[in-house]
Coordinates of C-alpha atoms in Angstrom, one line a residue:
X814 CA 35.9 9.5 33.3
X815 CA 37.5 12.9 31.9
X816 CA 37.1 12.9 27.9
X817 CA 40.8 13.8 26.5
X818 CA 40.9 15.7 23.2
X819 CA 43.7 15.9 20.5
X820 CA 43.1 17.9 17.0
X821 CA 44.7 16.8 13.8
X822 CA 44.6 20.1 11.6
X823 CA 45.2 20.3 8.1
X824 CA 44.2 23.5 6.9
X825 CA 45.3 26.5 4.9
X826 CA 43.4 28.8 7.3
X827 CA 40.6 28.6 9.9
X828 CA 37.5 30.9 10.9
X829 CA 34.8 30.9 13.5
X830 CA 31.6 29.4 11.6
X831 CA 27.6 29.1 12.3
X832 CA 25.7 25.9 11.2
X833 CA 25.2 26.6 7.3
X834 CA 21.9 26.9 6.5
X835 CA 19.9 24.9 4.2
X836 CA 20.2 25.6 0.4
X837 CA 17.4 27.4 -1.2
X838 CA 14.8 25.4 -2.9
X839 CA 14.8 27.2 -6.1
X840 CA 17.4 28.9 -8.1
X841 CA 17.6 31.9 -9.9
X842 CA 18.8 31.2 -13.8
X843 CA 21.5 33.6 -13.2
X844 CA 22.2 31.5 -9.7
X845 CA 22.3 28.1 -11.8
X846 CA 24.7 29.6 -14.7
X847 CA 27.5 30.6 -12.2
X848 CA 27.0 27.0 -10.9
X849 CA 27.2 25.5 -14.4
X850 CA 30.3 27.8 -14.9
X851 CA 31.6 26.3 -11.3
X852 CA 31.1 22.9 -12.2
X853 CA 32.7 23.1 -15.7
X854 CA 35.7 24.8 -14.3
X855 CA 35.9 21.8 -11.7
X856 CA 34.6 19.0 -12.4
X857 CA 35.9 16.9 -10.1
X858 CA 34.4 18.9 -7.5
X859 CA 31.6 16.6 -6.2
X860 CA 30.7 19.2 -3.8
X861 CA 29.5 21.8 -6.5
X862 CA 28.0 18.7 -9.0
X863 CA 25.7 18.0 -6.4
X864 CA 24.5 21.9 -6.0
X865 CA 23.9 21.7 -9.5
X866 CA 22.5 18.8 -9.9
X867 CA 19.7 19.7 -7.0
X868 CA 19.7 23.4 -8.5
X869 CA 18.1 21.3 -11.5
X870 CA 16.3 19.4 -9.7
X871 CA 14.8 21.8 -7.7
X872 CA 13.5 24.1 -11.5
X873 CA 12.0 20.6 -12.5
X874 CA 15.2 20.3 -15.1
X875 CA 15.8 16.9 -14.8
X876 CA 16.8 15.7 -18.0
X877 CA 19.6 18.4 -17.2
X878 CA 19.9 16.9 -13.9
X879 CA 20.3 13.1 -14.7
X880 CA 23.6 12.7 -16.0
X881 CA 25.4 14.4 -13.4
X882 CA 23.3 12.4 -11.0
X883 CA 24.1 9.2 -12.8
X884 CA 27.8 9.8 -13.1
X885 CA 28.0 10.9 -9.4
X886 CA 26.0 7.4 -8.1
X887 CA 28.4 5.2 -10.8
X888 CA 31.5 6.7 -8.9
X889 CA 29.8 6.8 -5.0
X890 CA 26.9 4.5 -4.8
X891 CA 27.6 4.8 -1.1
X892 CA 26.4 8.1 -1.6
X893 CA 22.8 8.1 0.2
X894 CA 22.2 11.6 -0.7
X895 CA 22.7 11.2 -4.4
X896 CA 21.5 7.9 -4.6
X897 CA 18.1 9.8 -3.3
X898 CA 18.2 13.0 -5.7
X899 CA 19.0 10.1 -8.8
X900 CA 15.8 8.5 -7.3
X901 CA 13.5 11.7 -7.6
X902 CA 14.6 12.8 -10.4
X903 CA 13.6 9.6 -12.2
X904 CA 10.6 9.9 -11.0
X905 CA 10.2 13.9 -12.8
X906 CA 10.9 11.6 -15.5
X907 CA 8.2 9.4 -15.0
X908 CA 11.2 6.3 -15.5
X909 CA 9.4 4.9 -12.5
X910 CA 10.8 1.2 -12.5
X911 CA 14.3 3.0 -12.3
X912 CA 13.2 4.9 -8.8
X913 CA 11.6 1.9 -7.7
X914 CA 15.1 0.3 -7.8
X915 CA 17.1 3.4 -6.6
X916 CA 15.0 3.9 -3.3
X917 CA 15.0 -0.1 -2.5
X918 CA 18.7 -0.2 -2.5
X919 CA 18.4 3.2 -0.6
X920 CA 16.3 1.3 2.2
X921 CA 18.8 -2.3 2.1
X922 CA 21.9 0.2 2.4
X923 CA 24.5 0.5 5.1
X924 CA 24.6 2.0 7.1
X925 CA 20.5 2.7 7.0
X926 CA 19.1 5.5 6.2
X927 CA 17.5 7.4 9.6
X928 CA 13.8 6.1 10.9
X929 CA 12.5 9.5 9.2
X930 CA 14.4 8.8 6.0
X931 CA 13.1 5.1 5.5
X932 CA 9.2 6.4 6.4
X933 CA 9.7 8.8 3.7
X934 CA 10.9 6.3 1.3
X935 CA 8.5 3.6 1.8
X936 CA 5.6 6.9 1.3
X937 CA 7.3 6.7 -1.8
X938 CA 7.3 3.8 -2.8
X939 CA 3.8 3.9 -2.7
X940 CA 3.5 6.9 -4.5
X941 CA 5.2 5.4 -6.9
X942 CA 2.7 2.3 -7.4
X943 CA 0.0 4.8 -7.7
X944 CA 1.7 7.1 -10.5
X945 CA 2.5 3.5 -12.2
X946 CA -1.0 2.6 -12.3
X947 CA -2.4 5.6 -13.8
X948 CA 0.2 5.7 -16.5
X949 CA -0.8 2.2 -16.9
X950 CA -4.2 2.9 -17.2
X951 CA -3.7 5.9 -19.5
X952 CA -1.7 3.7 -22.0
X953 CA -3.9 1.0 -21.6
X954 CA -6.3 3.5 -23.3
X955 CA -4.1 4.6 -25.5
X956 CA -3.7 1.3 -27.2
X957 CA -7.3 -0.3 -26.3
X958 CA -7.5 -1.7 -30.1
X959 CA -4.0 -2.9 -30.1
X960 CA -5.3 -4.7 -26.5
X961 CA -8.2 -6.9 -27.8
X962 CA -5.7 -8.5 -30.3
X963 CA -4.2 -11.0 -27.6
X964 CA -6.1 -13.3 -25.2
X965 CA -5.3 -12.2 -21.6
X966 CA -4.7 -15.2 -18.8
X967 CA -8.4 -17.0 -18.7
X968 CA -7.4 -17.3 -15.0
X969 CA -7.2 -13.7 -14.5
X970 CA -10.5 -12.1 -12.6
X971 CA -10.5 -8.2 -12.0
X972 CA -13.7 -6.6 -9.5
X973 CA -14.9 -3.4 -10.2
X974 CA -16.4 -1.2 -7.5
X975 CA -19.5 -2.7 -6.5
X976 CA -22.2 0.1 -7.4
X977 CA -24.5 0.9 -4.9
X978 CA -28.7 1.2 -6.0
X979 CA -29.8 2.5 -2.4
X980 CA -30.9 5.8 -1.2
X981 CA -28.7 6.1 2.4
X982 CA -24.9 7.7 1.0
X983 CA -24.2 6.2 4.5
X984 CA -23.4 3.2 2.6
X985 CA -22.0 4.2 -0.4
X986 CA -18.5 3.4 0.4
X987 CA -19.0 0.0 1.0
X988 CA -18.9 0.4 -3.3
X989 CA -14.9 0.1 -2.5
X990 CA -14.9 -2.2 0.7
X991 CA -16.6 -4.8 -0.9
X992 CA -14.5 -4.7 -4.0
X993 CA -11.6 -5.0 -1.6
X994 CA -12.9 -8.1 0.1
X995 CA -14.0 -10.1 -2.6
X996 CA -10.9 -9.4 -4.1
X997 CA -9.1 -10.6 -0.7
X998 CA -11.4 -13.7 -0.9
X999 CA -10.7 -14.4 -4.7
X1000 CA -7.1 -14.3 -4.5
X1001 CA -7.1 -17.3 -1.6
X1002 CA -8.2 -19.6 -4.7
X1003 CA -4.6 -20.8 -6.1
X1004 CA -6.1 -21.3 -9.8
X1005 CA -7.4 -17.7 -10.0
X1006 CA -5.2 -14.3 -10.9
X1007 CA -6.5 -10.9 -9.2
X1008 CA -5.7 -8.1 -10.7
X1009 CA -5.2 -5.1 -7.6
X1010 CA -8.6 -3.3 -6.7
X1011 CA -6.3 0.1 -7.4
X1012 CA -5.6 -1.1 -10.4
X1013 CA -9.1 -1.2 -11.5
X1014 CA -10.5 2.2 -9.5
X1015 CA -7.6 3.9 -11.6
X1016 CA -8.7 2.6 -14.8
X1017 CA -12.0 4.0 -13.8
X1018 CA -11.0 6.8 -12.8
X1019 CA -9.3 7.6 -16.2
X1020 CA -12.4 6.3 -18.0
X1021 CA -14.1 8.7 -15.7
X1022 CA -17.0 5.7 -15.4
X1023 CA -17.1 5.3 -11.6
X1024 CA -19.9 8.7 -11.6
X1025 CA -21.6 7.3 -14.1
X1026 CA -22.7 4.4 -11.8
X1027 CA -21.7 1.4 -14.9
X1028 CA -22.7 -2.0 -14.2
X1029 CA -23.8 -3.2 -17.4
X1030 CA -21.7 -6.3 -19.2
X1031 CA -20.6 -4.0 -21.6
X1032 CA -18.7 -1.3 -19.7
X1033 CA -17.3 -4.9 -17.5
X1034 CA -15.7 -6.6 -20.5
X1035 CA -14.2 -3.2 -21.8
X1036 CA -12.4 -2.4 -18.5
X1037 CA -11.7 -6.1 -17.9
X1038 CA -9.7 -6.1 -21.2
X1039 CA -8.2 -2.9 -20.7
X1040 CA -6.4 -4.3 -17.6
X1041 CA -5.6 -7.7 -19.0
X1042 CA -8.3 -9.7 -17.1
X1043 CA -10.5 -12.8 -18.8
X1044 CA -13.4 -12.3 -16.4
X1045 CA -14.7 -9.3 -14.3
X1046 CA -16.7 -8.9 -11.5
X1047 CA -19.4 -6.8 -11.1
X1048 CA -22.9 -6.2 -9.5
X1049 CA -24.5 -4.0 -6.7
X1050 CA -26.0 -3.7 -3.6
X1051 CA -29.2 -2.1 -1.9
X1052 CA -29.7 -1.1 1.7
X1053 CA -33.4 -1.5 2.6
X1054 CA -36.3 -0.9 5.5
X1055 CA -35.0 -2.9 9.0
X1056 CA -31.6 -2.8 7.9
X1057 CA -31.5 -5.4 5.1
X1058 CA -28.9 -5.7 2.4
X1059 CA -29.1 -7.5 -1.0
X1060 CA -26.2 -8.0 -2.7
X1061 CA -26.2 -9.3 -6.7
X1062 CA -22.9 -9.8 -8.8
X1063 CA -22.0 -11.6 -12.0
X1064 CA -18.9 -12.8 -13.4
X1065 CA -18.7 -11.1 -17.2
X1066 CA -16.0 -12.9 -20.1
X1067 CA -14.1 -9.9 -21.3
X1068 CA -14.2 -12.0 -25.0
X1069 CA -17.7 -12.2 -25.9
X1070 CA -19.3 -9.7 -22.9
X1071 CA -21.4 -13.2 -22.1
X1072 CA -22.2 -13.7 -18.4
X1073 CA -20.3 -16.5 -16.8
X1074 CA -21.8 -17.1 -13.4
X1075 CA -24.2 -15.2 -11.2
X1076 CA -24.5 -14.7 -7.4
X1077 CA -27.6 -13.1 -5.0
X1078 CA -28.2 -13.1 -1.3
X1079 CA -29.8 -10.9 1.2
X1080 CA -30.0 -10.8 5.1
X1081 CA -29.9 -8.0 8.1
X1082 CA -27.0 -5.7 7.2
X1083 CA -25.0 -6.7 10.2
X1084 CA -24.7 -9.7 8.3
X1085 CA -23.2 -8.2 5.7
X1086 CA -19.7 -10.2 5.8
X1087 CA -22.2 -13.4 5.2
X1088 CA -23.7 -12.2 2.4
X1089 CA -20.7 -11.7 1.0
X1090 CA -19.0 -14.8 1.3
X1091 CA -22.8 -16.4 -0.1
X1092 CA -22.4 -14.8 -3.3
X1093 CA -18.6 -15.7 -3.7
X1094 CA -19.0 -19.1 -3.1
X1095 CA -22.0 -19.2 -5.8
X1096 CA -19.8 -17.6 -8.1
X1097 CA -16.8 -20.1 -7.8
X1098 CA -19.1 -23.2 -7.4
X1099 CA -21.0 -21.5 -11.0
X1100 CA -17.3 -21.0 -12.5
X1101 CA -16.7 -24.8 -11.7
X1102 CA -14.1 -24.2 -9.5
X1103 CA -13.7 -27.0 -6.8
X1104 CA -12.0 -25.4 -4.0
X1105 CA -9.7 -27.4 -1.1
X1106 CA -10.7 -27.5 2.0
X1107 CA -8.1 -24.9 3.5
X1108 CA -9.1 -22.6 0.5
X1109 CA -12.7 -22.1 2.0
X1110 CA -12.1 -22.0 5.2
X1111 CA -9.3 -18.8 4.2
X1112 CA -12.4 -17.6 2.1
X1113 CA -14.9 -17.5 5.0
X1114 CA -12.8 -15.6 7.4
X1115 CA -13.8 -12.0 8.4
X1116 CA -11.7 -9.3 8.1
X1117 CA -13.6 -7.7 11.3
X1118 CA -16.8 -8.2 13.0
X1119 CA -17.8 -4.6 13.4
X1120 CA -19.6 -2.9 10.7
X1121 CA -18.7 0.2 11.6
X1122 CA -15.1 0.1 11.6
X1123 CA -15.6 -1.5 8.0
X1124 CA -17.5 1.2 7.1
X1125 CA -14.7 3.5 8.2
X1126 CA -12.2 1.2 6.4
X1127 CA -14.2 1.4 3.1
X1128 CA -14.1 5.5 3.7
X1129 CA -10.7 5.2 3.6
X1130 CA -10.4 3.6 0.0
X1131 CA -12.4 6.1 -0.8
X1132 CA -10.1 8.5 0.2
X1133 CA -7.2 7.1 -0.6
X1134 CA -8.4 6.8 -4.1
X1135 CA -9.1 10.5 -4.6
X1136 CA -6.1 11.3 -3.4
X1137 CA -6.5 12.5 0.4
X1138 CA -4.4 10.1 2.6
X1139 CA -5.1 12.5 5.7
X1140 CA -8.5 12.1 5.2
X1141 CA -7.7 8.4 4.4
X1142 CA -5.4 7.6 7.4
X1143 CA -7.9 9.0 9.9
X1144 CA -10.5 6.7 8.7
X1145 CA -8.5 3.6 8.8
X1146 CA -7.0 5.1 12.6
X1147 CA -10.1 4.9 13.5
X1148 CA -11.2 1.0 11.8
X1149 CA -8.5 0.1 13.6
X1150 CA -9.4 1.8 17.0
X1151 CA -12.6 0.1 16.8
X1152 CA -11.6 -3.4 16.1
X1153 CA -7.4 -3.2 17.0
X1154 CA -7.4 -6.9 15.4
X1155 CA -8.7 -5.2 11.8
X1156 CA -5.0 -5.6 10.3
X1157 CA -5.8 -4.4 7.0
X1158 CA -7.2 -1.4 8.5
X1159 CA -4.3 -1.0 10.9
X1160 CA -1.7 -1.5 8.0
X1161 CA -3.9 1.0 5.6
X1162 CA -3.2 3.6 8.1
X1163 CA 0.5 3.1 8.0
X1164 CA 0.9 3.1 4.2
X1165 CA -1.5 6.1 4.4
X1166 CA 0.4 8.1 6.4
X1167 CA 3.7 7.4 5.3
X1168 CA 2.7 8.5 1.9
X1169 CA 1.1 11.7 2.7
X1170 CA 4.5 12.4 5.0
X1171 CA 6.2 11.8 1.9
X1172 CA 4.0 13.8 -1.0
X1173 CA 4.5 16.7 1.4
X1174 CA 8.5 16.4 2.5
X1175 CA 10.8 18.4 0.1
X1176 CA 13.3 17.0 -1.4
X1177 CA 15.9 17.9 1.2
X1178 CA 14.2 16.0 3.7
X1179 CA 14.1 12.6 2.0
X1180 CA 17.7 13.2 0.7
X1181 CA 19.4 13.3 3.7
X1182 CA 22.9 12.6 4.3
X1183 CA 23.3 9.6 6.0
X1184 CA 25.6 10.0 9.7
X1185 CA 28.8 8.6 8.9
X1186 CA 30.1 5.3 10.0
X1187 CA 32.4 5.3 13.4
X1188 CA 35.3 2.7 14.2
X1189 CA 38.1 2.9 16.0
X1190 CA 41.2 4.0 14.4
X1191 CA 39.5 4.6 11.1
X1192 CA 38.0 8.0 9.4
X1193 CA 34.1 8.3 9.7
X1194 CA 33.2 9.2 6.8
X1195 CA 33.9 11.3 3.4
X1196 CA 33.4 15.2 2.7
X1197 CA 31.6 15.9 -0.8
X1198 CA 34.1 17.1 -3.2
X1199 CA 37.1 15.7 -0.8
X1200 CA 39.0 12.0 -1.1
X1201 CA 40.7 11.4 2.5
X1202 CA 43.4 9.2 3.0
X1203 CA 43.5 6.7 6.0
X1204 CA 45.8 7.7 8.8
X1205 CA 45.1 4.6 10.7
X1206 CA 48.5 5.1 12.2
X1207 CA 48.2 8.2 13.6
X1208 CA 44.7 7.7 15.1
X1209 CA 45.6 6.5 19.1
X1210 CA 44.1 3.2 19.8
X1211 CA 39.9 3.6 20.8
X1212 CA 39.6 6.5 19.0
X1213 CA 36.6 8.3 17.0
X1214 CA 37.3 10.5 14.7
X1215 CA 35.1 13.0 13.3
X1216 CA 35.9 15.2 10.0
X1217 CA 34.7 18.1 7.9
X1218 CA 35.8 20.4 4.9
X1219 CA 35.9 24.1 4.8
X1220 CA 35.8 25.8 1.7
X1221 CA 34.4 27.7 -0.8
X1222 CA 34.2 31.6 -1.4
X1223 CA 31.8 34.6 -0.1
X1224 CA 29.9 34.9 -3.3
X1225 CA 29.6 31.1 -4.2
X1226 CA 26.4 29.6 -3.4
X1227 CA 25.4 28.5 0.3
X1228 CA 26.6 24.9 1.1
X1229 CA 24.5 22.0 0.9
X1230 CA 26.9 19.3 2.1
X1231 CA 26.6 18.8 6.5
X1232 CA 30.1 17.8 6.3
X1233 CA 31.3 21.3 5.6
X1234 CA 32.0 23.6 8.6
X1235 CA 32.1 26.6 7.1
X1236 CA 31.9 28.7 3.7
X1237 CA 32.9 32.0 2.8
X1238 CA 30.1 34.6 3.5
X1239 CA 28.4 31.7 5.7
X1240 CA 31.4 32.4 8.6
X1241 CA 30.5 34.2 11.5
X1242 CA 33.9 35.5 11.8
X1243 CA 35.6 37.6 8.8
X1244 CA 34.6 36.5 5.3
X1245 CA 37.7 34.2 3.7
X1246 CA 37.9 34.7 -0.1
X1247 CA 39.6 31.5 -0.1
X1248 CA 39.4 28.8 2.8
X1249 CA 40.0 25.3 2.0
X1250 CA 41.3 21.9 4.0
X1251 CA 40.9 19.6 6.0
X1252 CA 39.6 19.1 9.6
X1253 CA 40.5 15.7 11.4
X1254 CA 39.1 16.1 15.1
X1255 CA 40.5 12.7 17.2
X1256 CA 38.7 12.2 20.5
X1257 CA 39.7 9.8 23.0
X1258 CA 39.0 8.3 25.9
X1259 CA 42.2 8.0 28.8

């Protein structure tokens, strides 16, 4: 089948052109003034808006940046790549509620983002949670006497880090995995609240308390309070000769700092998943909590049955909590290569490495135009800075049609919009010191 071609040209003049490159990361002050001056001159220019507005962006401006951004999504909000600008510079905000929403409409729009785009998105996302959280936590301590004044949910239950008394640091990040699976077991109970296990390590973090090795009532009630919790879990664990374990934990009120109910068991460490369960089950029946008979059969299940791969898994909180999601993924990579039915460990990885692909990507990466729509007799798609008007009746029947603008001049900035074929000093042919219009390519099929 022989592919027939027809051009529909509407241009003041035309020149040989090269892919334009990508815009510069960062602009000089001098560069970002003649923008301003560009912008004010033509404002209706979306084309330049957008350079400025990512100019700002890119010198951490973003109060400067915002209402450009704002006024360009209110008038576009098809607009994928200034949708995703709007959405990071919220976030050099720190509005973080307002990028939450921006990049989850970005990943329900049509048409989708690309497979690269949405990874980097979701990374985001949980970026996002984690900058939440130590806000959170900061403010919490900011306002710790304003906190005591009102009674959190009596059915909320936070778990701290579980501290470890032993001498092997083989062990020592089972501190985080065992947080992580009480809290898993916890939450199955329908009366109880669980505040997150992040939530908690970031609090500690801020309070800087983790080091310190705190397990006393005290330091339990305080951080229980500061993250709206009744009752906190707490205890530790030792490792001894034969390969015994001993866990102990108690359940402190965050009112009064009185001990509520206490737990204790000890076997062969390979048994560590029934020790566990043991002391969570004293602690409910000690809490007078009656539990169905689907809820304890959810408690007692195991998230794996190989102790090493949940010592791997526990590595990776550790990671993950400092910070180091490659350091974090390959843990949890290799949980799950262990035991491939570990889900948490497999789904860890995932979320890991999706948010160190997106802490690393620039900005130019996660706002990336989204391809055009293609149809039959219709235009695909719209040119920044250009409104086309439907030709529908000049397009032959089982046509696609592909467009682009060319303009700009040789000692404007370099272009930042794909749709653009060509820009002044960007040509390859002769530099044009004016070169503007319209390029409607129909391609057909006989």
């Amino acid at each position: 089948m022989r592919l027939g071609t027809h051009a529909l040209v509407a241009l003041a003049g035309v020149s040989a052109c090269a892919p334009p490159p990508s815009p510069p990361e960062r602009l000089t002050p001098s560069a970002i003034a003649t923008l301003e001056s560009q912008a004010a001159a033509h404002p209706e220019d979306r084309a330049v808006t957008l350079r400025l507005a990512k100019a700002y962006h890119a010198a951490d401006r973003f109060a400067d940046a915002l209402p450009l951004l704002e006024r360009m999504a209110q008038a576009a909000p098809a607009d994928q790549e200034t949708q995703a600008y709007l959405g990071l510079t919220y976030e050099g905000l720190t509005r973080y509620e307002e990028a939450r929403a921006v990049y989850t409409r970005l990943l329900a729009s049509k048409p989708p983002p690309g497979r690269n785009v949405r990874r980097l998105l979701a990374g985001r996302l949980e970026l996002l949670t984690r900058k939440e959280l130590q806000l959170a936590a900061r403010q919490a301590i900011a306002r710790e006497s304003l906190l005591t004044r009102s009674a959190p949910d009596p059915n909320t239950i936070a778990v701290m880090p579980f501290h470890y008394a032993g001498g092997d640091s083989t062990y020592r990040p089972l501190e985080r995995g065992l947080a992580a699976v009480v809290v898993t077991d916890l939450s199955r109970v329908h009366l109880l609240k669980l505040v997150e296990r992040a939530r908690v390590q970031m609090l500690l973090d801020e309070l800087q308390l983790v080091e310190k090795g705190s397990v006393d009532a005290a330091t339990g009630a305080r951080s229980g309070r500061l993250v709206g919790a009744a009752q906190v879990v707490q205890g530790q664990f030792t490792t001894g000769p034969a390969a015994q374990l001993r866990l102990d934990a108690t359940v402190v009120r965050a009112s009064d700092v009185q001990i509520a109910a206490s737990g204790s068991s000890a076997d062969r460490l390979q048994a560590l998943f029934d020790i566990e369960k043991a002391v969570v089950f004293q602690l409910l029946d000690k809490l007078g909590i009656t539990l169905t008979p689907a809820e304890r059969v959810a408690i007692s299940e195991r998230p794996t049955r190989d102790l090493q791969a949940f010592l791997l898994y526990s590595k990776g909180l550790e990671a993950e909590d400092r910070g180091d999601f490659v350091a974090a993924a390959q843990a949890f990579q290799k949980a799950a290569g262990i035991d491939p039915g570990f889900r948490a460990a497999s789904q860890q990885a995932a979320t890991s490495q999706d948010v160190q692909a997106a802490a690393s990507a620039p900005a130019t990466e996660i706002a990336i135009p989204a391809v055009p729509p293609q149809g039959p007799g219709s235009l695909a798609g719209v040119g920044s800075g250009t409104l086309f008007t439907a030709i529908n009746s000049a397009v032959p029947s089982g046509a696609v049609v592909l467009q682009g603008t060319a303009g700009g001049s040789p000692s404007g900035p370099p272009p930042s919009d794909p749709n653009r074929i060509c820009e002044g000093a960007n040509c390859a042919g002769p530099a044009l010191s004016t070169l503007v219009g319209t390029i409607i390519i129909i391609v057909t099929r006989p």
